PDB file of C-alpha atoms in Angstrom:
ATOM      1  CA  UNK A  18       0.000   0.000   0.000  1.00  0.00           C
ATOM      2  CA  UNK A  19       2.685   2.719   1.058  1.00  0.00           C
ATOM      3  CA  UNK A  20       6.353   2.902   0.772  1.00  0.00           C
ATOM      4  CA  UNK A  21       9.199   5.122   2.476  1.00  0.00           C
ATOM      5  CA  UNK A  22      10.194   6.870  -0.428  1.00  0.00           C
ATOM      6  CA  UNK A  23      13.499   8.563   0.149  1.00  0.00           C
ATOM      7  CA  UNK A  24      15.549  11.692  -1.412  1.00  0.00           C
ATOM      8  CA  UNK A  25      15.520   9.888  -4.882  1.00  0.00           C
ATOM      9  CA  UNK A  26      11.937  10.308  -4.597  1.00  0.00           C
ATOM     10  CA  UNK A  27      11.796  14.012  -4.246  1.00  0.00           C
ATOM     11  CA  UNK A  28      10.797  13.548  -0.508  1.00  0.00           C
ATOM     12  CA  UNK A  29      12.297  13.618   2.898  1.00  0.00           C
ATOM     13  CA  UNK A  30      13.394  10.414   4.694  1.00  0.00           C
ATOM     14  CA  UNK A  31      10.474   8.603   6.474  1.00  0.00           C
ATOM     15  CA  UNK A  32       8.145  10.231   4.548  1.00  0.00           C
ATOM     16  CA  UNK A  33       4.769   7.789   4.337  1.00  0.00           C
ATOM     17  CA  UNK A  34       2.518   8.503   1.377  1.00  0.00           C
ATOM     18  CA  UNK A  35      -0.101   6.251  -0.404  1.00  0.00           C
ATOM     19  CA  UNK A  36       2.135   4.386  -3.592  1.00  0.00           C
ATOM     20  CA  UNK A  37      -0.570   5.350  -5.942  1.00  0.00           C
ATOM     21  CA  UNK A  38       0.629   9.284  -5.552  1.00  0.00           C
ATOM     22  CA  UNK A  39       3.488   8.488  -7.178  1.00  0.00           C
ATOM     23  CA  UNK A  40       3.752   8.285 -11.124  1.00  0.00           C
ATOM     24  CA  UNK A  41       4.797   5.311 -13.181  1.00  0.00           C
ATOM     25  CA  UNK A  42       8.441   6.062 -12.054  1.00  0.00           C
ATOM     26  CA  UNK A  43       7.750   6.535  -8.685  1.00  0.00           C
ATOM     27  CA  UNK A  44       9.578   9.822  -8.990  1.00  0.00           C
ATOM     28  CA  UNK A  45       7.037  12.322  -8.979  1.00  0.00           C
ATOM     29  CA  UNK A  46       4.305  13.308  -6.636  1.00  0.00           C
ATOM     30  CA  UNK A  47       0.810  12.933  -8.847  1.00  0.00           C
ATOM     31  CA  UNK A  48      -1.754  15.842  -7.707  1.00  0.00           C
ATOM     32  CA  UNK A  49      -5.544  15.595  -8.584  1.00  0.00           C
ATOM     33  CA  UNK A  50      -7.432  17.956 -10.422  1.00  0.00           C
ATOM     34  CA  UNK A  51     -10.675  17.755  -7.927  1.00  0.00           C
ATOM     35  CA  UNK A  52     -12.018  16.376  -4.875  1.00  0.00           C
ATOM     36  CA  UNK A  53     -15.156  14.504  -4.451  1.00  0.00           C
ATOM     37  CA  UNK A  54     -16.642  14.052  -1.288  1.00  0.00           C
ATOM     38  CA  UNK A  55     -19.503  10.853  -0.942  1.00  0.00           C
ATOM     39  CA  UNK A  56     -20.006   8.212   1.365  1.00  0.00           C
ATOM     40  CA  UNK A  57     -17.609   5.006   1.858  1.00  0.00           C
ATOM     41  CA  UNK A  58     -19.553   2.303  -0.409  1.00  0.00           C
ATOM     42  CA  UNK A  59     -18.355  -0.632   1.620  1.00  0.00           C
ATOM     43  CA  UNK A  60     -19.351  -0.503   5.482  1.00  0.00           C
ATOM     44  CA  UNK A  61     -22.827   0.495   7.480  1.00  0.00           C
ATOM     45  CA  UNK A  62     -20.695   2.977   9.696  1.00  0.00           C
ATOM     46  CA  UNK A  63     -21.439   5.726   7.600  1.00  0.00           C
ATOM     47  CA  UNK A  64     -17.948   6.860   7.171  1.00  0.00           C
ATOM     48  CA  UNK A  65     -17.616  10.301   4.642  1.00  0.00           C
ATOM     49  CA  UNK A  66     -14.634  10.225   2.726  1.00  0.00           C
ATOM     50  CA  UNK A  67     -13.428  12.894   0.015  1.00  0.00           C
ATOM     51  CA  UNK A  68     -11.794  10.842  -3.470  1.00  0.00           C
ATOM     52  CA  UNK A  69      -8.959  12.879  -5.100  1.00  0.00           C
ATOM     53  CA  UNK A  70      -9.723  12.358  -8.737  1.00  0.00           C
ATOM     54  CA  UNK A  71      -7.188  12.702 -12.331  1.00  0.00           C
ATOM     55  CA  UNK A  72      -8.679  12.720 -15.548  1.00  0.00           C
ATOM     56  CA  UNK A  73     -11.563  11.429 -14.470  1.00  0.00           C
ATOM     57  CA  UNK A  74      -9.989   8.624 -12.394  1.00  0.00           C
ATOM     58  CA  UNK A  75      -9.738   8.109  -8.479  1.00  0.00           C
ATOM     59  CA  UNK A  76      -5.866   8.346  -7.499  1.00  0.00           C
ATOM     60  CA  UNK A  77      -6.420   8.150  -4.013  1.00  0.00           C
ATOM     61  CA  UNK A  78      -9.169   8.504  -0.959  1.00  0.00           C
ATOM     62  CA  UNK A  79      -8.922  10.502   2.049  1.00  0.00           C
ATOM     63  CA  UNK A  80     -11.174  10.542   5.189  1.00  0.00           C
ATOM     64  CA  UNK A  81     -13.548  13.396   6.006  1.00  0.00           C
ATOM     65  CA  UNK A  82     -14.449  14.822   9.265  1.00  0.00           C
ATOM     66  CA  UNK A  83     -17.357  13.163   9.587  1.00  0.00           C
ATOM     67  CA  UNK A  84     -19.686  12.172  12.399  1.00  0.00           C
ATOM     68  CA  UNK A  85     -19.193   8.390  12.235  1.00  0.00           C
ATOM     69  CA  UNK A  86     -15.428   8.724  11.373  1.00  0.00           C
ATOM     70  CA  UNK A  87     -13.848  11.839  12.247  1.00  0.00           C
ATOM     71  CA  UNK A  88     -11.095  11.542   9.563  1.00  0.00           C
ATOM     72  CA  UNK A  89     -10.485   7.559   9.553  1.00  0.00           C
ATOM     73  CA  UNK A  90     -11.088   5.303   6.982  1.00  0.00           C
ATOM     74  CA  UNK A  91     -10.582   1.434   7.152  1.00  0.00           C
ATOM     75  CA  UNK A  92      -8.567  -0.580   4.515  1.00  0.00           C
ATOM     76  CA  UNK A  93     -11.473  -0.968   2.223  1.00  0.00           C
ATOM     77  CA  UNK A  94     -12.719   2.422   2.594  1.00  0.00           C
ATOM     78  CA  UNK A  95      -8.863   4.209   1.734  1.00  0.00           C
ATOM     79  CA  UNK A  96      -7.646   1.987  -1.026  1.00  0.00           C
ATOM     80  CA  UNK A  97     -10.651  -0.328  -2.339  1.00  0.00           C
ATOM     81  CA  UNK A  98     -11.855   1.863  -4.978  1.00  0.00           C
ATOM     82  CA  UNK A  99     -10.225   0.114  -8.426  1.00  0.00           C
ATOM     83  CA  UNK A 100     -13.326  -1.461  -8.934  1.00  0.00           C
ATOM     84  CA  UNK A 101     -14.850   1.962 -10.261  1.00  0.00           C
ATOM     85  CA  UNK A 102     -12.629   1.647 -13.430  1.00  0.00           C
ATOM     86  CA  UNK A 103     -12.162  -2.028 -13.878  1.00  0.00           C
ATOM     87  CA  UNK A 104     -13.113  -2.827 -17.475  1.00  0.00           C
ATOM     88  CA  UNK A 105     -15.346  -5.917 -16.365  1.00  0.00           C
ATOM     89  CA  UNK A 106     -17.389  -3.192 -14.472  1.00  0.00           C
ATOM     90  CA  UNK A 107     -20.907  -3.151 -15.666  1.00  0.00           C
ATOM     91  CA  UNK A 108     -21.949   1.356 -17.104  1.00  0.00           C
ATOM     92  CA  UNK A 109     -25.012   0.273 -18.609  1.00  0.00           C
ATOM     93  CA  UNK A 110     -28.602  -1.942 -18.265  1.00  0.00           C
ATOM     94  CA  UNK A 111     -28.532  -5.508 -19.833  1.00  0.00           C
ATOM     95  CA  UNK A 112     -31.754  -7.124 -21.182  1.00  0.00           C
ATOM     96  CA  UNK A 113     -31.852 -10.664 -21.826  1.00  0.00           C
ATOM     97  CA  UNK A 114     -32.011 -11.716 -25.377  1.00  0.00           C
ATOM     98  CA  UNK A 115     -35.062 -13.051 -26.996  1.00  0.00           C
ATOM     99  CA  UNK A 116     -33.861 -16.195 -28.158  1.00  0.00           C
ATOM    100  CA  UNK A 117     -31.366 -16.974 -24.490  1.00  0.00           C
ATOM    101  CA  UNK A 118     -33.297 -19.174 -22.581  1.00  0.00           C
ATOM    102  CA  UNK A 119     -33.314 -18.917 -18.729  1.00  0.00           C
ATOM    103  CA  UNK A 120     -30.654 -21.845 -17.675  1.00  0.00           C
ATOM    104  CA  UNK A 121     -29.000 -22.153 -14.326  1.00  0.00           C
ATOM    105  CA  UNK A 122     -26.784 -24.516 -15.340  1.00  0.00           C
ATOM    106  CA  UNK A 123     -25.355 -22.158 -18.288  1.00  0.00           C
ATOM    107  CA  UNK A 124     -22.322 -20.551 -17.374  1.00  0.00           C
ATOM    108  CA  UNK A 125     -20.490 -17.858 -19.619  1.00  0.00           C
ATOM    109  CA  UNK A 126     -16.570 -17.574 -19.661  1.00  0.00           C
ATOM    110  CA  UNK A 127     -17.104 -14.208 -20.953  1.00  0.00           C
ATOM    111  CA  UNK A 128     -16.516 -10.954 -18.224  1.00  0.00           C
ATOM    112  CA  UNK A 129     -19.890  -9.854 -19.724  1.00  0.00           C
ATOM    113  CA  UNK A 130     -22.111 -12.365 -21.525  1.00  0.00           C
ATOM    114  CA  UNK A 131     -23.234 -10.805 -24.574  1.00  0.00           C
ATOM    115  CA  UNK A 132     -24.101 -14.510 -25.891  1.00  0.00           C
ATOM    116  CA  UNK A 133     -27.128 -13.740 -23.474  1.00  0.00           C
ATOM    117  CA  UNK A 134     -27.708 -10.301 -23.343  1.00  0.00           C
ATOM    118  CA  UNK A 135     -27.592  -7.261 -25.256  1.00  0.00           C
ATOM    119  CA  UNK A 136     -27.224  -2.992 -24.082  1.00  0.00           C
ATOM    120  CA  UNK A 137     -29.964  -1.080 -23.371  1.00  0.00           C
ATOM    121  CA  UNK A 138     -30.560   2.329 -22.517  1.00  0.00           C
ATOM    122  CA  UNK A 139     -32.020   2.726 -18.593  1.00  0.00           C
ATOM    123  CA  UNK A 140     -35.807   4.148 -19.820  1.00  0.00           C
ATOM    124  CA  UNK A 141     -35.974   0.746 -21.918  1.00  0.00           C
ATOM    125  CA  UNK A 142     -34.727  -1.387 -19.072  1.00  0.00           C
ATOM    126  CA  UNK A 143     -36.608   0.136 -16.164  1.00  0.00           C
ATOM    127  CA  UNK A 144     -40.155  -0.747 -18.199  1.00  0.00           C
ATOM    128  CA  UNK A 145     -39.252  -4.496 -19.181  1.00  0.00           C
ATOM    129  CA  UNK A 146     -38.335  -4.730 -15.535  1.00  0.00           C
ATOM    130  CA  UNK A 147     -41.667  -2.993 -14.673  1.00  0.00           C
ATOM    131  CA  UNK A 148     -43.922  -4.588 -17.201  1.00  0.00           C
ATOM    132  CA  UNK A 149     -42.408  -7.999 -15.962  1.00  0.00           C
ATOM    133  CA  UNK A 150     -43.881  -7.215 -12.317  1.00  0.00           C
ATOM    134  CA  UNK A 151     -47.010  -6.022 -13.265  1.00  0.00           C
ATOM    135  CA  UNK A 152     -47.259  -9.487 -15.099  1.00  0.00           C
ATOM    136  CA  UNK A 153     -46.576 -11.456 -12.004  1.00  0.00           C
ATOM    137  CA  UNK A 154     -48.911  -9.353 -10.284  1.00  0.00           C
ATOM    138  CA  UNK A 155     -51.835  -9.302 -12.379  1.00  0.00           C
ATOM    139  CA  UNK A 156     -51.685 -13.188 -13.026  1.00  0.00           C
ATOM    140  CA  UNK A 157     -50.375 -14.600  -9.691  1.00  0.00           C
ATOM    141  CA  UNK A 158     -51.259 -12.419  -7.334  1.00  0.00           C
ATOM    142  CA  UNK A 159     -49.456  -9.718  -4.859  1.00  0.00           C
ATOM    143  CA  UNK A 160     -48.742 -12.877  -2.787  1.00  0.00           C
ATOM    144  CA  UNK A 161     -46.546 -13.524  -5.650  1.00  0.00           C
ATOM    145  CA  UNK A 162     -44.000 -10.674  -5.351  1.00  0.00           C
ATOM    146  CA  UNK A 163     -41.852  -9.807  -2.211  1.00  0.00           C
ATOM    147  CA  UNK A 164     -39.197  -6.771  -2.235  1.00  0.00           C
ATOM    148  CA  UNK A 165     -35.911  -7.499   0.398  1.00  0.00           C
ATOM    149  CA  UNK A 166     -34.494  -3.977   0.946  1.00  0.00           C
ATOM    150  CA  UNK A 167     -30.818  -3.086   1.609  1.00  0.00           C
ATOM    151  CA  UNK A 168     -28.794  -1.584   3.915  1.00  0.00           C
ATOM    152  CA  UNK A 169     -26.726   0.166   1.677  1.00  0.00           C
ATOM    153  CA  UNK A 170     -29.436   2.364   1.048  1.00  0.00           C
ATOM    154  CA  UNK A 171     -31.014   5.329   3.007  1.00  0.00           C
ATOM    155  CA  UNK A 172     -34.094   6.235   5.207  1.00  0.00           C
ATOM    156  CA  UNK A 173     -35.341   8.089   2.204  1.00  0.00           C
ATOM    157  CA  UNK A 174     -34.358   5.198  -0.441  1.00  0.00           C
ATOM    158  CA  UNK A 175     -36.255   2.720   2.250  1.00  0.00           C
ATOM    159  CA  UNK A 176     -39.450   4.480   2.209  1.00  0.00           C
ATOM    160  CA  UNK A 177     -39.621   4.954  -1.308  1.00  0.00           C
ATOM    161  CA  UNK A 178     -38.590   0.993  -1.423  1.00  0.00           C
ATOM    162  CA  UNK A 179     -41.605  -0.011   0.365  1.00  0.00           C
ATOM    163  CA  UNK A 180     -43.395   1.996  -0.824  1.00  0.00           C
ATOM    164  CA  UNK A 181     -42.929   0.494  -4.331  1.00  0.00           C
ATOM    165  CA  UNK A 182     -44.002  -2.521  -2.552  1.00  0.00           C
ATOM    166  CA  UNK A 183     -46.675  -1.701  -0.546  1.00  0.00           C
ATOM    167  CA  UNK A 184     -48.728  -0.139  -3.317  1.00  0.00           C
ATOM    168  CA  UNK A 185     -46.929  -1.234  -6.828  1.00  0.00           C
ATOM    169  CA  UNK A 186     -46.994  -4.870  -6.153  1.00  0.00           C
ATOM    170  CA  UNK A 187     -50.064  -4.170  -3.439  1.00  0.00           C
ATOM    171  CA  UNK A 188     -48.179  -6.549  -0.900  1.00  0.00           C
ATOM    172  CA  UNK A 189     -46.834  -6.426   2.429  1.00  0.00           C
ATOM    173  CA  UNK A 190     -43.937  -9.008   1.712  1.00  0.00           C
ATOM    174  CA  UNK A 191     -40.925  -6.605   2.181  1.00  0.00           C
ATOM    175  CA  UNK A 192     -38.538  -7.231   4.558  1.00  0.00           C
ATOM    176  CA  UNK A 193     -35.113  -5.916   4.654  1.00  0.00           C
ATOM    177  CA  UNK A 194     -31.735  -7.867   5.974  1.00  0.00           C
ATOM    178  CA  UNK A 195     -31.718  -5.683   9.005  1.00  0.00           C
ATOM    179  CA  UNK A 196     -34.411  -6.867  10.888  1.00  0.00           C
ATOM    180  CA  UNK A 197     -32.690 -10.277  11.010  1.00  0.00           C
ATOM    181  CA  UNK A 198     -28.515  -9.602  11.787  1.00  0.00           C
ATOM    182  CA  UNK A 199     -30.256  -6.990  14.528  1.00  0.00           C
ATOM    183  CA  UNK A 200     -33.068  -8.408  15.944  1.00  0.00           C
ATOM    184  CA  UNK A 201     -30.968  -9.481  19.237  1.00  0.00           C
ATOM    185  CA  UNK A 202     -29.721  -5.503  19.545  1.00  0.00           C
ATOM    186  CA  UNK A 203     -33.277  -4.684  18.496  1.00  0.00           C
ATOM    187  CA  UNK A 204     -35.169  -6.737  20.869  1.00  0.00           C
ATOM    188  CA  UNK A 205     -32.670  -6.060  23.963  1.00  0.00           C
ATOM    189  CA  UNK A 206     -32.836  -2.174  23.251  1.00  0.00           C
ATOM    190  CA  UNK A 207     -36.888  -2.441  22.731  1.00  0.00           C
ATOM    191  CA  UNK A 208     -36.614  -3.703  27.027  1.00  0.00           C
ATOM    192  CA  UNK A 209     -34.446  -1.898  28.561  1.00  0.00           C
ATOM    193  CA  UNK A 210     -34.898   1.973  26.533  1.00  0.00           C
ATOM    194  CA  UNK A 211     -38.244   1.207  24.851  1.00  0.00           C
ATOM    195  CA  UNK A 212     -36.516   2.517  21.475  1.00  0.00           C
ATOM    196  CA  UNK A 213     -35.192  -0.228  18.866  1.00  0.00           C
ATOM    197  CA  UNK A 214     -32.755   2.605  17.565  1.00  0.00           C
ATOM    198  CA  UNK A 215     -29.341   2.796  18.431  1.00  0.00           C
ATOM    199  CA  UNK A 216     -28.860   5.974  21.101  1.00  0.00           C
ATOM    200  CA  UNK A 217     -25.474   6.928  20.536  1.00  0.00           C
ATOM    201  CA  UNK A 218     -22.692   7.056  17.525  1.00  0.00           C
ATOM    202  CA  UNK A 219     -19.749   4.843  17.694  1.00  0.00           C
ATOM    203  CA  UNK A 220     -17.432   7.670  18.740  1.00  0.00           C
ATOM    204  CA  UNK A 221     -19.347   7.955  22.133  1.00  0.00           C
ATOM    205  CA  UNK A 222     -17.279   4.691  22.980  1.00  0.00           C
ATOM    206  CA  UNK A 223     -14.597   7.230  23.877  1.00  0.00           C
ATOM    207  CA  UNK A 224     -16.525   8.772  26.577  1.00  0.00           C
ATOM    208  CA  UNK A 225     -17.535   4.713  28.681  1.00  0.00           C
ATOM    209  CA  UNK A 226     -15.686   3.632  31.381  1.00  0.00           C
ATOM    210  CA  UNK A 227     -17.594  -0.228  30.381  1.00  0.00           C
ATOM    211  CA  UNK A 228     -17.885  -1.397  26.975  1.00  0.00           C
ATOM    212  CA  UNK A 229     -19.180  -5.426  26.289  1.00  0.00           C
ATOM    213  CA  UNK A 230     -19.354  -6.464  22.852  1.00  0.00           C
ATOM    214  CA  UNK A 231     -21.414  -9.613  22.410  1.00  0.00           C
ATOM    215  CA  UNK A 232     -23.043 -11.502  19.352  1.00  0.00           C
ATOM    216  CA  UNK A 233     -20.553  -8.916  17.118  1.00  0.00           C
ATOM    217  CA  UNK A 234     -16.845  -8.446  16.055  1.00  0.00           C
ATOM    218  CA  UNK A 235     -16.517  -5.240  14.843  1.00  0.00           C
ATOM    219  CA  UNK A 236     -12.710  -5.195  13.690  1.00  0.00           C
ATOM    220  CA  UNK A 237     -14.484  -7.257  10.823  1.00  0.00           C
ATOM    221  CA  UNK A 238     -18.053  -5.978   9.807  1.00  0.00           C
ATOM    222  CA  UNK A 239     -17.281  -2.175  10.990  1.00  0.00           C
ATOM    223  CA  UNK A 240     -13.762  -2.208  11.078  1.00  0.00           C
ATOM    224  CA  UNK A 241     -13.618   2.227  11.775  1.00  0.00           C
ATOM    225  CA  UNK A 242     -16.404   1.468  14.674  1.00  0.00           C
ATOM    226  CA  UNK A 243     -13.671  -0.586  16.136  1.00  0.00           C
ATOM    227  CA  UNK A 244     -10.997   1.574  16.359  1.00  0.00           C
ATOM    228  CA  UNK A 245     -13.316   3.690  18.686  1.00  0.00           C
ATOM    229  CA  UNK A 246     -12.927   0.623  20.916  1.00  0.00           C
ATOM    230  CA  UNK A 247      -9.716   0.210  20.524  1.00  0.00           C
ATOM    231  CA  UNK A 248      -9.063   3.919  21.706  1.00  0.00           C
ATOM    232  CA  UNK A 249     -11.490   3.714  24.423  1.00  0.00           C
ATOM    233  CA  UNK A 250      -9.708   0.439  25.903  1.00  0.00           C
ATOM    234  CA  UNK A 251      -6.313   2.002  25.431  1.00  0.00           C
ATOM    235  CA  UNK A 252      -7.322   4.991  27.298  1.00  0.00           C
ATOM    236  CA  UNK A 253      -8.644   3.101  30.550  1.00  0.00           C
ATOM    237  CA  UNK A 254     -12.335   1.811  29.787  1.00  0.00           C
ATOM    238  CA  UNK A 255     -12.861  -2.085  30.664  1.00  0.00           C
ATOM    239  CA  UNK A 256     -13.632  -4.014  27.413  1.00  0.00           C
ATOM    240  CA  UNK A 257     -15.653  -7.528  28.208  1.00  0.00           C
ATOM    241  CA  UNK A 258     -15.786  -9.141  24.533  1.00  0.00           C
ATOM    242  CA  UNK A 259     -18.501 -12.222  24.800  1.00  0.00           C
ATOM    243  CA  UNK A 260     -18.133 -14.660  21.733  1.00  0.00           C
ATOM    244  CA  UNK A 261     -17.354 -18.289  21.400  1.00  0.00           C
ATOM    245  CA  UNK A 262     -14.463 -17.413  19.543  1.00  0.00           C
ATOM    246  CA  UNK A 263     -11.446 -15.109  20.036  1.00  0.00           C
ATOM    247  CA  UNK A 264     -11.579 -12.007  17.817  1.00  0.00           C
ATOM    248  CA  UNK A 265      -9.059  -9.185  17.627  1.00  0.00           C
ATOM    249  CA  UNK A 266     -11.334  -6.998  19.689  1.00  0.00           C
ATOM    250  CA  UNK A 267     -10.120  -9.728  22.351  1.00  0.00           C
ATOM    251  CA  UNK A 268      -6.439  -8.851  22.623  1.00  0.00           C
ATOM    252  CA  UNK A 269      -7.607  -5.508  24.285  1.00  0.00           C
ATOM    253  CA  UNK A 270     -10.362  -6.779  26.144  1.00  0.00           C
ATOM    254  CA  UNK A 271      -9.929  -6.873  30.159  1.00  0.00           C
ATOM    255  CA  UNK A 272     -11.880 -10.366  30.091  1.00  0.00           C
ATOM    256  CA  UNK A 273     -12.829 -12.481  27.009  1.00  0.00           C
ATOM    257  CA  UNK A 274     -15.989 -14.910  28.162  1.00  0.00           C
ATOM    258  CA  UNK A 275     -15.560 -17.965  25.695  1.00  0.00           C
ATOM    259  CA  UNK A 276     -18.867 -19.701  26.026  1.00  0.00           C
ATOM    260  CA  UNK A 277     -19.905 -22.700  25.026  1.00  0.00           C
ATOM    261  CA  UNK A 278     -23.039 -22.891  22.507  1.00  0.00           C
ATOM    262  CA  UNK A 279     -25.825 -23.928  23.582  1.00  0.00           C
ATOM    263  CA  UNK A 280     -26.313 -26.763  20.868  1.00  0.00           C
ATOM    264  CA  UNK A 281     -25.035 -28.425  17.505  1.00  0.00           C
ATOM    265  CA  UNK A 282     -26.511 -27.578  14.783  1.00  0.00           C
ATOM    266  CA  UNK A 283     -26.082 -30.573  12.270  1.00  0.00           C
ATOM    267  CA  UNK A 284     -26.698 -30.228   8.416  1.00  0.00           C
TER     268      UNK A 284
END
């Protein structure tokens, strides 16, 4: 990811600078012509970052002062961006051909099948997509259609989603993945605050004197959340981590409680 790039380099001993700054030669420094700030695609922390963009390409991310992040930005968030310009990347709708029939056993060894599909423009794809659910709808039923929301999206992007749901397919089948990886957090916050919503941002780990983490490792799923941890256990707070396994979170914990599950679960 970085390198110490001495005087050769135009730059000071110990200097530490993402490798990607550099040109082809590594000998000079490459500057961006604008910044654009968005949200970190990857994680649920909600992490704002600012990409430093070249012709049109992301050189490099940086970490805004955000509320959830305050500057940091995990490995995925700082240098997992390639994907925007990989040439596999799909920039436009596909619609199926008329004559490719519906196969799961079909596989293509193409990056994009075109032996299956063809390019549309978005207006033509959005209203097969749509004429294809009113069809279910109309000669199945509502029972017929579902909608499973994500958690990449919004509050406003979640309302509209169900919305579509609700009163485009006229059903009540939406569910989003949510509900289920949270209903433990959910259910425990529902009893003791009456609120299902979290109450405080992951920075406000810096301010406990007792943090337990149980049924969660975030060093994996929210890796940015974790460093709030990390920091707060550093600084004094007592860190119980409560998992059958040992995760990293554990090597700063004051007590790890390795329980034993409460039953096998055989396939």
């Amino acid at each position: 990811m970085c390198g110490l790039r001495r005087v050769r380099a135009g730059l000071p001993y110990g200097a530490l600078m993402p490798a990607v700054m550099l040109d082809k030669n590594q000998t000079r420094t490459v500057y961006a012509d604008k910044k654009v700030d968005s949200l970190c695609p990857f994680g649920g922390v909600g992490c704002q970052v600012t990409y430093q963009v070249k012709d049109e390409k992301v050189i490099y991310a940086e970490g805004r002062d955000g509320p959830a992040n305050h500057n940091r930005l995990c490995v995925k968030g700082r240098f997992s961006f390639d994907y925007i310009h990989h040439p596999h990347r799909l920039t436009k709708p596909l619609v199926r051909l008329p004559n490719a029939k519906k196969d799961p056993t079909t596989r293509s060894t193409r990056p994009i099948p075109f032996t299956h599909f063809r390019e549309a423009s978005w207006d033509e794809a959005l209203d097969i997509a749509a004429k294809g659910l009113v069809k279910i709808r109309d000669e199945k039923g509502p029972k017929a259609l579902a909608g499973f929301g994500s958690a990449k999206g919004s509050n406003e992007e979640a309302y509209l989603f169900q919305k579509l749901v609700r009163t485009g397919f006229a059903s009540n089948n939406v569910d989003h993945c949510t509900r289920l990886c949270h209903a433990s957090s959910v259910a425990a916050l529902m009893e003791g605050l009456n609120s299902g919503a979290v109450s405080a941002p992951f920075a406000a780990a810096m301010d406990a004197e007792f943090i337990m983490v149980i049924g969660a490792n975030p060093t994996i799923n929210h890796p940015v959340a974790a460093t709030y941890i990390k920091n707060a256990a550093k600084r004094g707070a007592k860190l119980v981590v409560a998992d059958p396994r040992r995760q990293t979170l554990s090597r700063h914990a004051h007590k790890h409680l390795q329980f034993k599950l409460a039953a096998t679960w055989r396939c």
